[in-house]
mmCIF file of C-alpha atoms in Angstrom:
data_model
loop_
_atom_site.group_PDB
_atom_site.id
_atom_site.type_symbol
_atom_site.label_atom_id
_atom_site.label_comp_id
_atom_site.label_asym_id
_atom_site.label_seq_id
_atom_site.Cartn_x
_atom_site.Cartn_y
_atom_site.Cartn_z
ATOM 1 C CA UNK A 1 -5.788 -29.711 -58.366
ATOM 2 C CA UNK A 2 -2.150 -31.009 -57.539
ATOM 3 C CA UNK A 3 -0.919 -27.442 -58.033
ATOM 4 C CA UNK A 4 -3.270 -26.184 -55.465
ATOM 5 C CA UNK A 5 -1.786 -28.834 -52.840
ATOM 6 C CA UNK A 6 1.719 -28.582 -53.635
ATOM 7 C CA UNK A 7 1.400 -25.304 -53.440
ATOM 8 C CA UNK A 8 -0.402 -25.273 -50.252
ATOM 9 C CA UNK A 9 1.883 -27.778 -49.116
ATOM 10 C CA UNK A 10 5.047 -25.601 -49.570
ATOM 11 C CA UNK A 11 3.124 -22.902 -48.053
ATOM 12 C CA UNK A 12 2.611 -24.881 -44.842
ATOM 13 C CA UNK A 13 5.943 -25.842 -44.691
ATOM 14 C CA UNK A 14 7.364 -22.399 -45.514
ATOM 15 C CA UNK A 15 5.815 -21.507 -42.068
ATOM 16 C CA UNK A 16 6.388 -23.977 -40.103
ATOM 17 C CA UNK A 17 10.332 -23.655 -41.002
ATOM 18 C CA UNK A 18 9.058 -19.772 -40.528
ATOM 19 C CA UNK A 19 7.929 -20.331 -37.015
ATOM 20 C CA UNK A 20 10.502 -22.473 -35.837
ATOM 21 C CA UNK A 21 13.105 -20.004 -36.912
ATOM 22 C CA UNK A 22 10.809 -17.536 -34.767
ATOM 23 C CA UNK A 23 11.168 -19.786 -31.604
ATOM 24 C CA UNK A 24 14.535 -19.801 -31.484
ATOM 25 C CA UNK A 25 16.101 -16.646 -29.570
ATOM 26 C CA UNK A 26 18.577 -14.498 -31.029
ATOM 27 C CA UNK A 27 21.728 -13.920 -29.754
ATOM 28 C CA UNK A 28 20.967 -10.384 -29.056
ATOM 29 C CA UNK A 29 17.429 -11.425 -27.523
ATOM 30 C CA UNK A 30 19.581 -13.872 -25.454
ATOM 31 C CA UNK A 31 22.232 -11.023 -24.155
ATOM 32 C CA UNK A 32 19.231 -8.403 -23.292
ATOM 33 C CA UNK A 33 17.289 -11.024 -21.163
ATOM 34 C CA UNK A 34 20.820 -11.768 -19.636
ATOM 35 C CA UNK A 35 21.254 -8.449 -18.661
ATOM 36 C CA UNK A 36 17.680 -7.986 -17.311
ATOM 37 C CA UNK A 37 17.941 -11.111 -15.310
ATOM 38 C CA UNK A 38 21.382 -9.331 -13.895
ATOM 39 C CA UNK A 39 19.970 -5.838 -12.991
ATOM 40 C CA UNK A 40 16.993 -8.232 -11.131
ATOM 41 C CA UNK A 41 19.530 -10.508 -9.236
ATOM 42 C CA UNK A 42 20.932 -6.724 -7.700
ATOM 43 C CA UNK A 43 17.934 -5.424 -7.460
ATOM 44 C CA UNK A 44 16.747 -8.909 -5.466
ATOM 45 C CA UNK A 45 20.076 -8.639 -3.695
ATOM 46 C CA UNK A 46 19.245 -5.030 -2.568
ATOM 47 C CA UNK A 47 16.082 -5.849 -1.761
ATOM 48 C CA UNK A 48 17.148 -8.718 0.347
ATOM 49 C CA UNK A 49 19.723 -6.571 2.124
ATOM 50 C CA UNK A 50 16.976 -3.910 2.889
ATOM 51 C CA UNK A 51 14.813 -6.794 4.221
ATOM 52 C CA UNK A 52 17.062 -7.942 7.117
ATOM 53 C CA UNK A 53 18.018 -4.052 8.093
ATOM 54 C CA UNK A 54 14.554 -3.910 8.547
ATOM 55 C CA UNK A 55 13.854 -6.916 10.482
ATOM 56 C CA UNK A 56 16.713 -6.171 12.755
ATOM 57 C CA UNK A 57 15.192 -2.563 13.073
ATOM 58 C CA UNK A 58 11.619 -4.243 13.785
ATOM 59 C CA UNK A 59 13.392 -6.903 16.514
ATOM 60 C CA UNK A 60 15.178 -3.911 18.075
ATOM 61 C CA UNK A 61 12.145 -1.893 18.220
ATOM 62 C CA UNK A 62 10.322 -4.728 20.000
ATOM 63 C CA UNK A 63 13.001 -5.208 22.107
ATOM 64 C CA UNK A 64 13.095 -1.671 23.298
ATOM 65 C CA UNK A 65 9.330 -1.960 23.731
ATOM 66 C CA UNK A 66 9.333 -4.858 25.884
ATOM 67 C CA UNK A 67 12.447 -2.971 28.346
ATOM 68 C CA UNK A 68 9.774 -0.115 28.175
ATOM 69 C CA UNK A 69 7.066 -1.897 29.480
ATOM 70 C CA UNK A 70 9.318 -3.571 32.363
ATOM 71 C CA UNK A 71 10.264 -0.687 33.041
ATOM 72 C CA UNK A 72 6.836 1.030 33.544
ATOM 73 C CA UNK A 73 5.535 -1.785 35.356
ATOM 74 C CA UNK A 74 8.705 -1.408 37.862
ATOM 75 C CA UNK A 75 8.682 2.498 38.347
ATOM 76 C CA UNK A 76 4.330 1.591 38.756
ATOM 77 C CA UNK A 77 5.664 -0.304 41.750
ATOM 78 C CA UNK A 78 8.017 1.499 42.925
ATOM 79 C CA UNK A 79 5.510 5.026 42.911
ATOM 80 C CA UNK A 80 2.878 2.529 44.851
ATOM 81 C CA UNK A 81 5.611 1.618 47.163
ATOM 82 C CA UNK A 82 6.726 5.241 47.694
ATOM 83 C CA UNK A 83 2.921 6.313 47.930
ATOM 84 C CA UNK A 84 2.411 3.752 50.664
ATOM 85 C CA UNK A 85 5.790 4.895 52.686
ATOM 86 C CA UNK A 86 4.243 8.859 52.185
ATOM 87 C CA UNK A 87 1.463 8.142 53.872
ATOM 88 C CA UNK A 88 2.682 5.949 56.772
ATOM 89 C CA UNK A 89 5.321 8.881 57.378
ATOM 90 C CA UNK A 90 1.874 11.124 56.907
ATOM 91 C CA UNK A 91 0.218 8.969 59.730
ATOM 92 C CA UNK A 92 3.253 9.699 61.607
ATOM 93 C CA UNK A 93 3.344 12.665 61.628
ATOM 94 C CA UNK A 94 -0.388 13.732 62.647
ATOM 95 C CA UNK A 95 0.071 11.232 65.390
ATOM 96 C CA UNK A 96 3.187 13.330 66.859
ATOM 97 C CA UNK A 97 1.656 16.351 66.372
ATOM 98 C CA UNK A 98 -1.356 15.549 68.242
ATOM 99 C CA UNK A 99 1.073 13.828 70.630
ATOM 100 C CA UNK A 100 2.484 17.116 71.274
ATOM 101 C CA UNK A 101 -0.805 19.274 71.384
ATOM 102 C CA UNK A 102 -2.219 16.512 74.051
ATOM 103 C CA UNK A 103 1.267 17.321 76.054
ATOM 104 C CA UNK A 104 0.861 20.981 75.638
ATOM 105 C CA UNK A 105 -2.975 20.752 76.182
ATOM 106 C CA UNK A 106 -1.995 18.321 79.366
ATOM 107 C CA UNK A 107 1.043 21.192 80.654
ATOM 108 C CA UNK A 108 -1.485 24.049 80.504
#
């Protein structure tokens, strides 16, 4: 019976000292996640970089969209404008023209 638990006792303890020996990293485990964590700090770095470029693109773009629609709203004023000067000219016109048929009417 005491050989049973001594040797079940070394057994446990043959793993645990197992296991714990398993916890600890190797060196070469250590240098590969080293390297990984690297190649992800210039990948993050990229990625970063990318990220403003496009947020500068996006603010630009908005930018440009908001001169766009200042500037529609301006020419739509200006065409009203214009629209309303064509047709007081137009009113003008018909009014010397039948100013001048009246005269010739009136001389004949």
């Amino acid at each position: 019976m005491d050989y049973v638990i001594l040797s079940t006792l070394s057994g446990l303890v043959a793993l645990l000292f197992c296991g714990l020996l398993s916890i600890r990293p190797t060196r070469k485990e250590l240098e590969e996640c080293k390297s990984k964590i690297q190649v992800l700090e210039k990948e993050k770095m990229k990625l970063d970089s990318d990220l403003m470029e496009a947020r500068s693109i996006c603010c630009l773009l908005k930018l440009m969209n908001e001169v766009d629609d200042e500037k529609l709203e301006e020419m739509g004023k200006e065409n009203k404008s214009l629209r309303q000067q064509n047709e007081e000219l137009r009113k003008e016109l018909l009014e010397q023209v039948d100013n001048q048929t009246e005269g010739s009417d009136g001389k004949a």
